[in-house]
Every structure is written in C-alpha cells, then in structure tokens.
Amino acid sequence: MASFTRQQWEQVFDQLGDREAQYGLPSRRDGSLVLSSFNIRKFGALMRAGKTKRSQGSWQLLVRFCERCDFVAIQEVLDDLSSLFHLREQLGDQYGLVISDVAGGVPGRQGNRERLAFLYRKDRIRHTELSSDISFERSVILETLFQDRELFAESFEVRVQELLAWEGKVAAAVEARKRKPRKPPFVIPKFVQFIRTPHLASFEAEGEGDADAYRFLAVNAHLLYGHQSKQREERWMEFKALLDWLLMRARELDRVFQPNIFLFGDLNLDFKKVDIRRRAVEQFIKSVNEKGRTGKAKINMPFLDAHPSKDGEVFRTNARRDQTYDQIALIARDKRLPPPHKNDSAGNEGPDLFDYGMFDFEQLFLDAVPEATKSNGKPDYTLFEYDVSDHMPIWIRLQKPIADQARFRWR
C-alpha cells in the first residue's frame, strides 16, 4: 500500500503549521463543543506483517484531528478493533468509546462486516444509559414483501438472468485467463432492511454550573454504497427509511429517551452534476419541517447548504471532492440548538457559536507534497486514500451549555 515518505509527512505538518483554520481543522475552545463524523477507511487491524498498517504520519494526523473534537462518530470500523483501541490510547484516558457489534454480514460469511463507534471526551460528554441498533420489525418486512410480491418476483427473475450472464462471463474469463468480472449487485424494488444496521447511543453534553445539558441520541449510520442508478434508488429508500424512523421517535416526546437526535454518518448520498439530488433532499427536509412531521422538533442538515465561507459551494466530503457523502443532522427540540436558517450565518456570530466545516486534508496534501499531484494534474489518491481515508472528516461547533443561554427563534 502506497503512502507518503517520512520526509513528505514532515512537509505536510510544516504546511499545516499555523494554517489549521485554512484547511478546516477545528480549534479546541473552552466555551464550545466540536462534534464530528469520520469514515476512516478500513479501520481494523493495527498490524500487518509485524508493522503498523497505517504510517506514523497517518496516525499523527488522525490523532491531531480527533484531539480537537469532543465527540467523533466513526464509520467503517472493522471487526478487528485494534486500530480503534490504538487511537483511543494515543488520545489518552479522557476519551471513552461506545462500539457496536458488526453492523452487516452474518457469522461465517464476510458480507459488510463493519462496526460503528462513538469516541468522546469523558470530561465534556457523558454516555448515559441507552445503546441500541435501529432495525425494522419482522412483521413490517413480511408485510412489505407480501404487498409488493409482484415487484419482488420481477426483481428475482431479473436476478436469475443477471447471474446467468455473469456466470457466462466468468467462464469466458477463466478460459482466457483474464480477471473475473465482479458479481452484479442484487437490487431490490422496495426498502426491506438496512445494509448495515445503524447504531445509536444516548449522551449528555454537560453545561456550566446549573445550565441544562444538551441531551441527545447519537445515531451512527453507514448507508448502502453503489454506482448503478438502481442502487442510488435503493440508497434513497434507505435514507428515507432512516429519517422516517428518527422522525417517528422525535414526535414521541413522552417515550423517547432523549429530546434531541443527532445523526452522524456516511450516508452515501449522490450529489453529482447540478446537485439535483441535493436539492431534492433539501426540499424533502423543508417539507418535513413545514408539515410538522417532527412535532416540536426541527431538522437541520447544514452540509446540504453552502457555508458562508464557500462562495456558494457545498463541502465535498469524499477525497475526490465530487460528492457530499458524509452528513450531520440535528433533529432538535432544544431551542438552544441551531435551526436551518442559522446555516447562513455559521461561523460569523462569535468564536464559540454555531459553525460547521470539513478538515480538507486532501488540499493540505496537494499543497505540501508536489508528488501528490500526477503529471496529468490529478491527485495521486493512492498515496493517502488507504493510509488515511477516502473520506474527509466533517464537524459542527455548538456553544457549550451556559446559564441563561439564548434560544433560537424557529421559523
């Protein structure tokens, strides 16, 4: 696996220097909290062949980002937890962990065997009693299969023909001693269950003195990935099913464990070309807020909007910077938390008030290491997309709870 040399990593950290804000690395401040989402690619085994799988520079960068955060939702943690525990060890005893079991796959088969993890500063964030997954009752799944049985029957027949064609291509590739083609994805016409079960846990962000804490359910999700148009449709079904589940809980004030829900994750939402799909998501969120489907709560997904500093552009969170896969959503009943219209002034109302951003380590690498740009002018992703990640971390800043804290006016 390619990575930067030790000298190139020195160039990276020299370039970062006092330019942290330029690259979106959040600063730690006593009066505010930084909450983050980060898909760290293949974050599993620490060692391979007697050496750490990630370079020393990569670990230094991961630690440097996480130590600026009070809370990090991590996706793509693998079954082997040694890298996650090593990260926590590097950060120190003040950090705690809440980890799911594998969120995909079954015993004896590889599948999508990933975990989801929350890393948090125990002196600022407290894990309370709840920890669970998000799934749908079997009777609902059976009802869906029954009601749409004709659609599913058609999809099964399509699957049979796809597999026959694929097996023919495999046989031809074996005979020609060529690489075998990848098995086509099995695409279903209706949502049944998540490809990886989202994980949730309850937390409180402690305030100063007698100030009420922010009390929230943190949801960590890694939704379906795929390039084909039908997979995009299935991913949209997953996203809507997840939001519907969260909206249902947001309305149930008398039963939900905490009054606010914070969603973190790699939602794999496809926003290519003219951002048609992004606007569709924005319109969906707007309609939910206007129709009161969340009861007294409001949904804010700031990374759907252009940050005031971005000249009309939204953050592109994958390393190739052509998608906004990663998202943070606040489904908030607490009026100290920012509603959607506050995104227009994010970062401009005070150092400890609401803001959001992305640590653009790809631009950092390109600025620091000339060799990270190939002769055709494109980045050499092989130097960092496995050693660090193919996603860049995103974050939001919230004012730390204080007595007599201002409430937002929700439109």
mmCIF file of C-alpha atoms in Angstrom:
data_model
loop_
_atom_site.group_PDB
_atom_site.id
_atom_site.type_symbol
_atom_site.label_atom_id
_atom_site.label_comp_id
_atom_site.label_asym_id
_atom_site.label_seq_id
_atom_site.Cartn_x
_atom_site.Cartn_y
_atom_site.Cartn_z
ATOM 1 C CA MET A 1 0.000 0.000 0.000
ATOM 2 C CA ALA A 2 1.440 3.351 -1.051
ATOM 3 C CA SER A 3 1.856 6.203 1.409
ATOM 4 C CA PHE A 4 3.885 9.351 1.944
ATOM 5 C CA THR A 5 7.501 9.058 2.982
ATOM 6 C CA ARG A 6 8.616 10.331 6.371
ATOM 7 C CA GLN A 7 10.020 13.456 4.710
ATOM 8 C CA GLN A 8 6.745 14.075 2.867
ATOM 9 C CA TRP A 9 4.809 13.773 6.124
ATOM 10 C CA GLU A 10 7.155 16.379 7.619
ATOM 11 C CA GLN A 11 6.260 18.637 4.699
ATOM 12 C CA VAL A 12 2.552 18.038 5.427
ATOM 13 C CA PHE A 13 2.829 19.089 9.063
ATOM 14 C CA ASP A 14 5.075 22.044 8.179
ATOM 15 C CA GLN A 15 2.417 23.161 5.683
ATOM 16 C CA LEU A 16 -0.346 22.744 8.264
ATOM 17 C CA GLY A 17 1.620 24.803 10.787
ATOM 18 C CA ASP A 18 -0.419 27.878 11.661
ATOM 19 C CA ARG A 19 -2.782 27.336 8.697
ATOM 20 C CA GLU A 20 -5.122 24.966 10.541
ATOM 21 C CA ALA A 21 -8.191 27.151 10.002
ATOM 22 C CA GLN A 22 -7.415 27.391 6.277
ATOM 23 C CA TYR A 23 -7.730 23.612 5.961
ATOM 24 C CA GLY A 24 -10.742 23.318 8.235
ATOM 25 C CA LEU A 25 -9.070 21.754 11.262
ATOM 26 C CA PRO A 26 -11.286 22.861 14.176
ATOM 27 C CA SER A 27 -9.729 24.552 17.187
ATOM 28 C CA ARG A 28 -10.459 23.433 20.732
ATOM 29 C CA ARG A 29 -12.229 26.094 22.781
ATOM 30 C CA ASP A 30 -13.447 26.028 26.369
ATOM 31 C CA GLY A 31 -16.751 27.674 25.509
ATOM 32 C CA SER A 32 -17.872 25.339 22.734
ATOM 33 C CA LEU A 33 -18.128 21.690 21.724
ATOM 34 C CA VAL A 34 -16.967 20.101 18.479
ATOM 35 C CA LEU A 35 -18.909 17.047 17.253
ATOM 36 C CA SER A 36 -17.658 15.168 14.221
ATOM 37 C CA SER A 37 -18.334 12.358 11.760
ATOM 38 C CA PHE A 38 -15.462 10.487 10.113
ATOM 39 C CA ASN A 39 -15.417 7.442 7.824
ATOM 40 C CA ILE A 40 -11.890 6.108 8.398
ATOM 41 C CA ARG A 41 -11.338 3.664 5.588
ATOM 42 C CA LYS A 42 -10.879 0.002 6.609
ATOM 43 C CA PHE A 43 -10.190 0.929 10.228
ATOM 44 C CA GLY A 44 -9.434 -2.552 11.509
ATOM 45 C CA ALA A 45 -6.236 -4.442 12.238
ATOM 46 C CA LEU A 46 -3.409 -2.297 13.584
ATOM 47 C CA MET A 47 -0.552 -4.524 12.406
ATOM 48 C CA ARG A 48 0.335 -6.397 9.232
ATOM 49 C CA ALA A 49 3.484 -8.465 8.799
ATOM 50 C CA GLY A 50 4.900 -7.038 12.028
ATOM 51 C CA LYS A 51 4.358 -3.387 11.048
ATOM 52 C CA THR A 52 1.524 -0.938 11.614
ATOM 53 C CA LYS A 53 -0.754 -0.886 8.564
ATOM 54 C CA ARG A 54 -1.006 2.891 8.682
ATOM 55 C CA SER A 55 2.070 5.099 8.546
ATOM 56 C CA GLN A 56 3.242 7.056 11.559
ATOM 57 C CA GLY A 57 2.268 10.288 9.782
ATOM 58 C CA SER A 58 -1.250 8.994 9.200
ATOM 59 C CA TRP A 59 -1.648 8.185 12.883
ATOM 60 C CA GLN A 60 -0.317 11.607 13.806
ATOM 61 C CA LEU A 61 -2.898 13.256 11.535
ATOM 62 C CA LEU A 62 -5.786 11.125 12.855
ATOM 63 C CA VAL A 63 -4.844 11.947 16.443
ATOM 64 C CA ARG A 64 -4.433 15.627 15.626
ATOM 65 C CA PHE A 65 -7.953 15.811 14.258
ATOM 66 C CA CYS A 66 -9.641 13.713 16.954
ATOM 67 C CA GLU A 67 -7.994 15.573 19.826
ATOM 68 C CA ARG A 68 -9.735 18.752 18.570
ATOM 69 C CA CYS A 69 -13.112 17.049 18.913
ATOM 70 C CA ASP A 70 -15.280 16.329 21.912
ATOM 71 C CA PHE A 71 -17.252 13.690 20.037
ATOM 72 C CA VAL A 72 -16.435 11.649 16.911
ATOM 73 C CA ALA A 73 -18.811 9.199 15.211
ATOM 74 C CA ILE A 74 -16.602 6.774 13.276
ATOM 75 C CA GLN A 75 -17.771 4.606 10.376
ATOM 76 C CA GLU A 76 -16.059 1.656 8.679
ATOM 77 C CA VAL A 77 -14.558 0.271 11.871
ATOM 78 C CA LEU A 78 -13.860 -3.386 11.091
ATOM 79 C CA ASP A 79 -14.336 -6.450 13.270
ATOM 80 C CA ASP A 80 -10.739 -6.209 14.483
ATOM 81 C CA LEU A 81 -10.761 -3.313 16.971
ATOM 82 C CA SER A 82 -7.013 -2.935 17.463
ATOM 83 C CA SER A 83 -6.745 0.289 15.410
ATOM 84 C CA LEU A 84 -9.656 1.871 17.256
ATOM 85 C CA PHE A 85 -8.170 0.988 20.638
ATOM 86 C CA HIS A 86 -4.777 2.294 19.488
ATOM 87 C CA LEU A 87 -6.391 5.624 18.532
ATOM 88 C CA ARG A 88 -8.018 5.891 21.950
ATOM 89 C CA GLU A 89 -4.703 5.034 23.609
ATOM 90 C CA GLN A 90 -2.949 7.798 21.672
ATOM 91 C CA LEU A 91 -5.594 10.312 22.738
ATOM 92 C CA GLY A 92 -5.415 9.439 26.424
ATOM 93 C CA ASP A 93 -7.638 8.274 29.255
ATOM 94 C CA GLN A 94 -10.007 11.246 28.945
ATOM 95 C CA TYR A 95 -11.572 9.626 25.856
ATOM 96 C CA GLY A 96 -14.245 6.928 26.068
ATOM 97 C CA LEU A 97 -15.705 4.569 23.466
ATOM 98 C CA VAL A 98 -19.112 3.123 22.633
ATOM 99 C CA ILE A 99 -18.893 0.449 19.924
ATOM 100 C CA SER A 100 -21.493 -1.588 18.052
ATOM 101 C CA ASP A 101 -21.070 -5.209 17.140
ATOM 102 C CA VAL A 102 -20.743 -5.903 13.408
ATOM 103 C CA ALA A 103 -23.460 -3.966 11.581
ATOM 104 C CA GLY A 104 -23.545 -6.137 8.462
ATOM 105 C CA GLY A 105 -22.837 -9.696 7.408
ATOM 106 C CA VAL A 106 -23.614 -12.940 9.191
ATOM 107 C CA PRO A 107 -21.406 -15.477 11.015
ATOM 108 C CA GLY A 108 -19.328 -17.492 8.586
ATOM 109 C CA ARG A 109 -19.728 -15.007 5.721
ATOM 110 C CA GLN A 110 -17.805 -11.820 5.019
ATOM 111 C CA GLY A 111 -20.652 -9.506 3.956
ATOM 112 C CA ASN A 112 -20.479 -5.897 5.149
ATOM 113 C CA ARG A 113 -18.924 -6.751 8.487
ATOM 114 C CA GLU A 114 -18.368 -3.280 9.885
ATOM 115 C CA ARG A 115 -18.785 -1.723 13.298
ATOM 116 C CA LEU A 116 -19.852 1.793 14.214
ATOM 117 C CA ALA A 117 -18.147 3.658 17.043
ATOM 118 C CA PHE A 118 -18.521 6.787 19.145
ATOM 119 C CA LEU A 119 -15.344 8.327 20.561
ATOM 120 C CA TYR A 120 -15.943 11.060 23.142
ATOM 121 C CA ARG A 121 -14.214 13.190 25.780
ATOM 122 C CA LYS A 122 -15.458 11.978 29.134
ATOM 123 C CA ASP A 123 -14.812 15.329 30.815
ATOM 124 C CA ARG A 124 -17.214 17.107 28.414
ATOM 125 C CA ILE A 125 -19.606 14.424 27.119
ATOM 126 C CA ARG A 126 -21.245 11.765 29.258
ATOM 127 C CA HIS A 127 -22.579 8.464 27.919
ATOM 128 C CA THR A 128 -25.926 7.734 29.556
ATOM 129 C CA GLU A 129 -27.895 4.512 29.747
ATOM 130 C CA LEU A 130 -29.138 3.783 26.230
ATOM 131 C CA SER A 131 -27.322 1.866 23.472
ATOM 132 C CA SER A 132 -29.125 0.046 20.677
ATOM 133 C CA ASP A 133 -29.454 -0.521 16.963
ATOM 134 C CA ILE A 134 -32.125 0.686 14.518
ATOM 135 C CA SER A 135 -33.999 -2.068 12.750
ATOM 136 C CA PHE A 136 -37.481 -2.853 11.485
ATOM 137 C CA GLU A 137 -39.797 -5.426 12.993
ATOM 138 C CA ARG A 138 -40.058 -8.711 11.077
ATOM 139 C CA SER A 139 -43.830 -8.300 10.568
ATOM 140 C CA VAL A 140 -43.219 -4.994 8.738
ATOM 141 C CA ILE A 141 -40.669 -6.680 6.472
ATOM 142 C CA LEU A 142 -43.050 -9.555 5.733
ATOM 143 C CA GLU A 143 -45.886 -7.136 5.002
ATOM 144 C CA THR A 144 -43.688 -5.253 2.533
ATOM 145 C CA LEU A 145 -42.705 -8.487 0.785
ATOM 146 C CA PHE A 146 -46.329 -9.579 0.590
ATOM 147 C CA GLN A 147 -47.854 -6.293 -0.557
ATOM 148 C CA ASP A 148 -45.210 -5.823 -3.259
ATOM 149 C CA ARG A 149 -44.798 -9.513 -4.122
ATOM 150 C CA GLU A 150 -45.199 -8.917 -7.866
ATOM 151 C CA LEU A 151 -42.408 -6.330 -7.871
ATOM 152 C CA PHE A 152 -40.161 -8.633 -5.878
ATOM 153 C CA ALA A 153 -40.969 -11.569 -8.184
ATOM 154 C CA GLU A 154 -39.896 -9.448 -11.146
ATOM 155 C CA SER A 155 -36.679 -8.473 -9.385
ATOM 156 C CA PHE A 156 -35.942 -12.141 -8.615
ATOM 157 C CA GLU A 157 -36.363 -13.047 -12.271
ATOM 158 C CA VAL A 158 -34.040 -10.186 -13.265
ATOM 159 C CA ARG A 159 -31.558 -11.528 -10.725
ATOM 160 C CA VAL A 160 -31.660 -15.005 -12.283
ATOM 161 C CA GLN A 161 -30.857 -13.572 -15.719
ATOM 162 C CA GLU A 162 -28.087 -11.339 -14.331
ATOM 163 C CA LEU A 163 -26.430 -14.289 -12.608
ATOM 164 C CA LEU A 164 -26.637 -16.466 -15.728
ATOM 165 C CA ALA A 165 -24.973 -13.718 -17.772
ATOM 166 C CA TRP A 166 -22.353 -13.169 -15.071
ATOM 167 C CA GLU A 167 -21.528 -16.891 -14.842
ATOM 168 C CA GLY A 168 -21.009 -16.949 -18.620
ATOM 169 C CA LYS A 169 -18.592 -14.023 -18.359
ATOM 170 C CA VAL A 170 -16.741 -15.727 -15.516
ATOM 171 C CA ALA A 171 -16.335 -18.910 -17.571
ATOM 172 C CA ALA A 172 -15.053 -16.889 -20.532
ATOM 173 C CA ALA A 173 -12.599 -15.003 -18.305
ATOM 174 C CA VAL A 174 -11.260 -18.241 -16.812
ATOM 175 C CA GLU A 175 -10.771 -19.730 -20.262
ATOM 176 C CA ALA A 176 -8.979 -16.592 -21.456
ATOM 177 C CA ARG A 177 -7.015 -16.368 -18.175
ATOM 178 C CA LYS A 178 -8.350 -12.906 -17.565
ATOM 179 C CA ARG A 179 -9.609 -11.286 -14.400
ATOM 180 C CA LYS A 180 -13.051 -12.494 -13.340
ATOM 181 C CA PRO A 181 -15.831 -9.869 -13.552
ATOM 182 C CA ARG A 182 -17.384 -8.670 -10.313
ATOM 183 C CA LYS A 183 -20.696 -10.225 -9.310
ATOM 184 C CA PRO A 184 -23.527 -7.760 -10.076
ATOM 185 C CA PRO A 185 -25.316 -6.239 -7.078
ATOM 186 C CA PHE A 186 -28.697 -7.625 -6.051
ATOM 187 C CA VAL A 187 -31.045 -4.631 -6.274
ATOM 188 C CA ILE A 188 -34.490 -4.816 -4.660
ATOM 189 C CA PRO A 189 -37.525 -2.650 -5.550
ATOM 190 C CA LYS A 190 -38.626 -1.680 -2.010
ATOM 191 C CA PHE A 191 -36.881 -0.995 1.280
ATOM 192 C CA VAL A 192 -36.708 -4.077 3.495
ATOM 193 C CA GLN A 193 -33.809 -3.579 5.892
ATOM 194 C CA PHE A 194 -30.560 -1.592 6.169
ATOM 195 C CA ILE A 195 -27.412 -2.942 4.512
ATOM 196 C CA ARG A 196 -25.643 -2.055 7.786
ATOM 197 C CA THR A 197 -27.770 -1.588 10.870
ATOM 198 C CA PRO A 198 -27.415 1.983 12.229
ATOM 199 C CA HIS A 199 -26.307 2.227 15.851
ATOM 200 C CA LEU A 200 -27.463 4.714 18.463
ATOM 201 C CA ALA A 201 -26.459 5.660 21.995
ATOM 202 C CA SER A 202 -27.549 8.356 24.442
ATOM 203 C CA PHE A 203 -25.280 11.159 25.629
ATOM 204 C CA GLU A 204 -25.309 14.399 27.562
ATOM 205 C CA ALA A 205 -23.066 17.402 26.919
ATOM 206 C CA GLU A 206 -22.569 18.920 30.345
ATOM 207 C CA GLY A 207 -23.086 22.641 30.850
ATOM 208 C CA GLU A 208 -21.522 25.241 33.093
ATOM 209 C CA GLY A 209 -22.873 25.451 36.648
ATOM 210 C CA ASP A 210 -26.624 24.946 36.742
ATOM 211 C CA ALA A 211 -27.069 25.095 32.960
ATOM 212 C CA ASP A 212 -29.113 22.249 31.487
ATOM 213 C CA ALA A 213 -27.065 19.775 29.458
ATOM 214 C CA TYR A 214 -27.664 19.076 25.786
ATOM 215 C CA ARG A 215 -29.333 15.670 25.938
ATOM 216 C CA PHE A 216 -29.258 13.701 22.697
ATOM 217 C CA LEU A 217 -29.469 10.341 21.000
ATOM 218 C CA ALA A 218 -26.473 9.989 18.697
ATOM 219 C CA VAL A 219 -27.174 7.867 15.608
ATOM 220 C CA ASN A 220 -24.274 6.483 13.584
ATOM 221 C CA ALA A 221 -25.056 5.240 10.063
ATOM 222 C CA HIS A 222 -23.229 3.906 7.014
ATOM 223 C CA LEU A 223 -25.775 3.522 4.233
ATOM 224 C CA LEU A 224 -25.671 1.493 1.025
ATOM 225 C CA TYR A 225 -22.923 2.318 -1.461
ATOM 226 C CA GLY A 226 -23.081 1.672 -5.206
ATOM 227 C CA HIS A 227 -22.698 3.410 -8.558
ATOM 228 C CA GLN A 228 -25.570 1.940 -10.544
ATOM 229 C CA SER A 229 -28.715 4.031 -10.881
ATOM 230 C CA LYS A 230 -30.882 1.356 -9.245
ATOM 231 C CA GLN A 231 -28.530 1.287 -6.263
ATOM 232 C CA ARG A 232 -28.962 5.062 -5.952
ATOM 233 C CA GLU A 233 -32.703 4.487 -5.770
ATOM 234 C CA GLU A 234 -32.242 1.844 -3.084
ATOM 235 C CA ARG A 235 -29.899 4.157 -1.150
ATOM 236 C CA TRP A 236 -32.551 6.891 -1.265
ATOM 237 C CA MET A 237 -35.034 4.347 0.144
ATOM 238 C CA GLU A 238 -32.595 3.589 2.966
ATOM 239 C CA PHE A 239 -32.129 7.267 3.714
ATOM 240 C CA LYS A 240 -35.879 7.936 3.825
ATOM 241 C CA ALA A 241 -36.465 4.855 5.987
ATOM 242 C CA LEU A 242 -33.826 6.058 8.443
ATOM 243 C CA LEU A 243 -35.308 9.561 8.568
ATOM 244 C CA ASP A 244 -38.825 8.172 8.972
ATOM 245 C CA TRP A 245 -37.629 6.112 11.960
ATOM 246 C CA LEU A 246 -35.967 9.165 13.522
ATOM 247 C CA LEU A 247 -38.947 11.430 12.826
ATOM 248 C CA MET A 248 -41.275 8.934 14.436
ATOM 249 C CA ARG A 249 -39.166 8.977 17.597
ATOM 250 C CA ALA A 250 -38.864 12.778 17.519
ATOM 251 C CA ARG A 251 -42.657 13.054 17.740
ATOM 252 C CA GLU A 252 -42.901 10.741 20.731
ATOM 253 C CA LEU A 253 -41.839 13.167 23.434
ATOM 254 C CA ASP A 254 -43.360 11.105 26.217
ATOM 255 C CA ARG A 255 -41.428 7.951 25.245
ATOM 256 C CA VAL A 256 -38.190 8.939 23.505
ATOM 257 C CA PHE A 257 -35.151 8.577 25.784
ATOM 258 C CA GLN A 258 -33.620 11.978 24.969
ATOM 259 C CA PRO A 259 -35.321 15.083 23.471
ATOM 260 C CA ASN A 260 -32.834 15.616 20.613
ATOM 261 C CA ILE A 261 -31.476 13.270 17.939
ATOM 262 C CA PHE A 262 -28.120 13.882 16.240
ATOM 263 C CA LEU A 263 -27.457 11.843 13.098
ATOM 264 C CA PHE A 264 -23.851 11.289 12.027
ATOM 265 C CA GLY A 265 -22.686 9.200 9.139
ATOM 266 C CA ASP A 266 -21.593 8.294 5.684
ATOM 267 C CA LEU A 267 -24.993 8.409 4.027
ATOM 268 C CA ASN A 268 -23.516 7.956 0.520
ATOM 269 C CA LEU A 269 -25.970 10.494 -0.908
ATOM 270 C CA ASP A 270 -25.165 11.071 -4.559
ATOM 271 C CA PHE A 271 -24.953 14.801 -5.372
ATOM 272 C CA LYS A 272 -23.267 14.765 -8.786
ATOM 273 C CA LYS A 273 -23.780 17.072 -11.763
ATOM 274 C CA VAL A 274 -26.047 20.040 -10.995
ATOM 275 C CA ASP A 275 -26.903 18.948 -7.463
ATOM 276 C CA ILE A 276 -30.407 17.877 -8.464
ATOM 277 C CA ARG A 277 -30.454 15.165 -5.794
ATOM 278 C CA ARG A 278 -29.114 17.546 -3.150
ATOM 279 C CA ARG A 279 -31.952 19.943 -3.853
ATOM 280 C CA ALA A 280 -34.389 17.026 -3.690
ATOM 281 C CA VAL A 281 -33.096 16.165 -0.219
ATOM 282 C CA GLU A 282 -33.299 19.829 0.817
ATOM 283 C CA GLN A 283 -36.884 20.023 -0.403
ATOM 284 C CA PHE A 284 -37.758 16.823 1.446
ATOM 285 C CA ILE A 285 -36.293 18.191 4.703
ATOM 286 C CA LYS A 286 -38.060 21.522 4.197
ATOM 287 C CA SER A 287 -41.409 19.806 3.640
ATOM 288 C CA VAL A 288 -40.913 17.709 6.778
ATOM 289 C CA ASN A 289 -40.240 20.842 8.844
ATOM 290 C CA GLU A 290 -43.170 22.776 7.360
ATOM 291 C CA LYS A 291 -45.669 19.962 7.825
ATOM 292 C CA GLY A 292 -44.674 19.451 11.435
ATOM 293 C CA ARG A 293 -43.822 15.781 10.953
ATOM 294 C CA THR A 294 -41.267 16.074 13.747
ATOM 295 C CA GLY A 295 -43.717 17.522 16.246
ATOM 296 C CA LYS A 296 -41.920 20.333 18.052
ATOM 297 C CA ALA A 297 -38.510 19.381 16.625
ATOM 298 C CA LYS A 298 -36.789 20.792 13.539
ATOM 299 C CA ILE A 299 -34.341 19.041 11.205
ATOM 300 C CA ASN A 300 -31.148 20.845 10.266
ATOM 301 C CA MET A 301 -28.675 19.220 7.845
ATOM 302 C CA PRO A 302 -26.091 22.004 7.457
ATOM 303 C CA PHE A 303 -23.936 20.156 4.933
ATOM 304 C CA LEU A 304 -26.764 20.409 2.407
ATOM 305 C CA ASP A 305 -26.142 24.173 2.407
ATOM 306 C CA ALA A 306 -23.200 26.209 1.197
ATOM 307 C CA HIS A 307 -21.171 27.504 4.132
ATOM 308 C CA PRO A 308 -20.903 31.335 4.212
ATOM 309 C CA SER A 309 -17.157 30.996 3.536
ATOM 310 C CA LYS A 310 -17.602 28.727 0.490
ATOM 311 C CA ASP A 311 -18.887 31.188 -2.162
ATOM 312 C CA GLY A 312 -21.999 29.171 -2.911
ATOM 313 C CA GLU A 313 -20.323 25.750 -2.927
ATOM 314 C CA VAL A 314 -21.200 22.940 -0.554
ATOM 315 C CA PHE A 315 -18.497 20.869 1.104
ATOM 316 C CA ARG A 316 -17.478 17.831 -0.945
ATOM 317 C CA THR A 317 -16.557 15.257 1.655
ATOM 318 C CA ASN A 318 -15.052 12.389 -0.328
ATOM 319 C CA ALA A 319 -11.366 12.519 -1.199
ATOM 320 C CA ARG A 320 -12.192 13.070 -4.862
ATOM 321 C CA ARG A 321 -14.305 16.061 -3.783
ATOM 322 C CA ASP A 322 -17.227 15.388 -6.109
ATOM 323 C CA GLN A 323 -19.765 14.140 -3.525
ATOM 324 C CA THR A 324 -21.182 15.071 -0.138
ATOM 325 C CA TYR A 325 -21.488 11.539 1.192
ATOM 326 C CA ASP A 326 -20.949 12.498 4.833
ATOM 327 C CA GLN A 327 -23.634 14.300 6.788
ATOM 328 C CA ILE A 328 -24.565 15.524 10.249
ATOM 329 C CA ALA A 329 -28.228 16.184 11.030
ATOM 330 C CA LEU A 330 -29.729 17.774 14.115
ATOM 331 C CA ILE A 331 -33.312 16.777 14.867
ATOM 332 C CA ALA A 332 -33.666 19.216 17.715
ATOM 333 C CA ARG A 333 -36.382 20.083 20.174
ATOM 334 C CA ASP A 334 -33.959 22.123 22.316
ATOM 335 C CA LYS A 335 -34.197 25.738 21.085
ATOM 336 C CA ARG A 336 -30.590 26.390 22.040
ATOM 337 C CA LEU A 337 -29.614 24.219 19.048
ATOM 338 C CA PRO A 338 -29.399 25.875 15.608
ATOM 339 C CA PRO A 339 -32.374 25.637 13.200
ATOM 340 C CA PRO A 340 -31.769 25.501 9.411
ATOM 341 C CA HIS A 341 -31.850 29.267 8.781
ATOM 342 C CA LYS A 342 -28.809 29.727 11.061
ATOM 343 C CA ASN A 343 -26.621 27.953 8.491
ATOM 344 C CA ASP A 344 -26.474 31.244 6.558
ATOM 345 C CA SER A 345 -24.511 32.896 9.386
ATOM 346 C CA ALA A 346 -22.484 29.907 10.594
ATOM 347 C CA GLY A 347 -19.064 30.903 11.885
ATOM 348 C CA ASN A 348 -19.822 34.614 11.787
ATOM 349 C CA GLU A 349 -21.532 35.244 15.109
ATOM 350 C CA GLY A 350 -18.751 34.527 17.593
ATOM 351 C CA PRO A 351 -15.908 32.044 18.167
ATOM 352 C CA ASP A 352 -17.976 29.738 20.394
ATOM 353 C CA LEU A 353 -21.259 29.934 18.486
ATOM 354 C CA PHE A 354 -22.616 27.649 15.798
ATOM 355 C CA ASP A 355 -20.335 26.683 12.938
ATOM 356 C CA TYR A 356 -19.668 23.687 10.704
ATOM 357 C CA GLY A 357 -16.809 22.597 8.494
ATOM 358 C CA MET A 358 -14.605 19.913 6.967
ATOM 359 C CA PHE A 359 -10.943 19.073 7.511
ATOM 360 C CA ASP A 360 -9.759 19.172 3.886
ATOM 361 C CA PHE A 361 -6.654 17.035 4.253
ATOM 362 C CA GLU A 362 -6.576 16.343 0.510
ATOM 363 C CA GLN A 363 -5.916 20.014 -0.269
ATOM 364 C CA LEU A 364 -3.345 20.035 2.519
ATOM 365 C CA PHE A 365 -1.532 17.102 0.893
ATOM 366 C CA LEU A 366 -1.614 18.691 -2.559
ATOM 367 C CA ASP A 367 -0.228 21.969 -1.211
ATOM 368 C CA ALA A 368 2.503 20.294 0.849
ATOM 369 C CA VAL A 369 3.703 17.459 -1.388
ATOM 370 C CA PRO A 370 4.296 18.175 -5.112
ATOM 371 C CA GLU A 371 4.451 14.425 -5.798
ATOM 372 C CA ALA A 372 0.818 14.107 -4.628
ATOM 373 C CA THR A 373 -0.194 15.661 -7.964
ATOM 374 C CA LYS A 374 0.348 13.453 -11.010
ATOM 375 C CA SER A 375 1.616 14.695 -14.371
ATOM 376 C CA ASN A 376 -1.977 14.901 -15.664
ATOM 377 C CA GLY A 377 -2.785 17.375 -12.879
ATOM 378 C CA LYS A 378 -4.938 14.956 -10.883
ATOM 379 C CA PRO A 379 -4.228 13.917 -7.280
ATOM 380 C CA ASP A 380 -2.470 10.615 -6.678
ATOM 381 C CA TYR A 381 -5.101 9.166 -4.387
ATOM 382 C CA THR A 382 -3.079 6.001 -3.795
ATOM 383 C CA LEU A 383 -0.752 7.985 -1.518
ATOM 384 C CA PHE A 384 -3.422 8.619 1.110
ATOM 385 C CA GLU A 385 -6.837 7.060 0.476
ATOM 386 C CA TYR A 386 -5.926 3.803 2.256
ATOM 387 C CA ASP A 387 -3.286 5.170 4.610
ATOM 388 C CA VAL A 388 -5.576 7.953 5.894
ATOM 389 C CA SER A 389 -9.032 7.662 4.290
ATOM 390 C CA ASP A 390 -11.049 8.289 1.155
ATOM 391 C CA HIS A 391 -13.433 10.458 3.214
ATOM 392 C CA MET A 392 -12.637 13.715 4.958
ATOM 393 C CA PRO A 393 -13.993 14.360 8.452
ATOM 394 C CA ILE A 394 -16.813 16.846 8.963
ATOM 395 C CA TRP A 395 -17.698 18.686 12.173
ATOM 396 C CA ILE A 396 -20.114 21.083 13.822
ATOM 397 C CA ARG A 397 -19.457 23.506 16.669
ATOM 398 C CA LEU A 398 -22.083 24.155 19.345
ATOM 399 C CA GLN A 399 -21.925 26.621 22.175
ATOM 400 C CA LYS A 400 -21.305 24.854 25.471
ATOM 401 C CA PRO A 401 -24.471 24.987 27.619
ATOM 402 C CA ILE A 402 -24.418 28.019 29.912
ATOM 403 C CA ALA A 403 -26.946 29.616 32.263
ATOM 404 C CA ASP A 404 -29.442 31.960 30.535
ATOM 405 C CA GLN A 405 -28.299 30.767 27.109
ATOM 406 C CA ALA A 406 -30.016 32.434 24.166
ATOM 407 C CA ARG A 407 -32.743 30.473 22.411
ATOM 408 C CA PHE A 408 -33.097 30.448 18.649
ATOM 409 C CA ARG A 409 -36.307 31.606 17.046
ATOM 410 C CA TRP A 410 -37.515 28.726 14.914
ATOM 411 C CA ARG A 411 -39.280 29.687 11.727
#
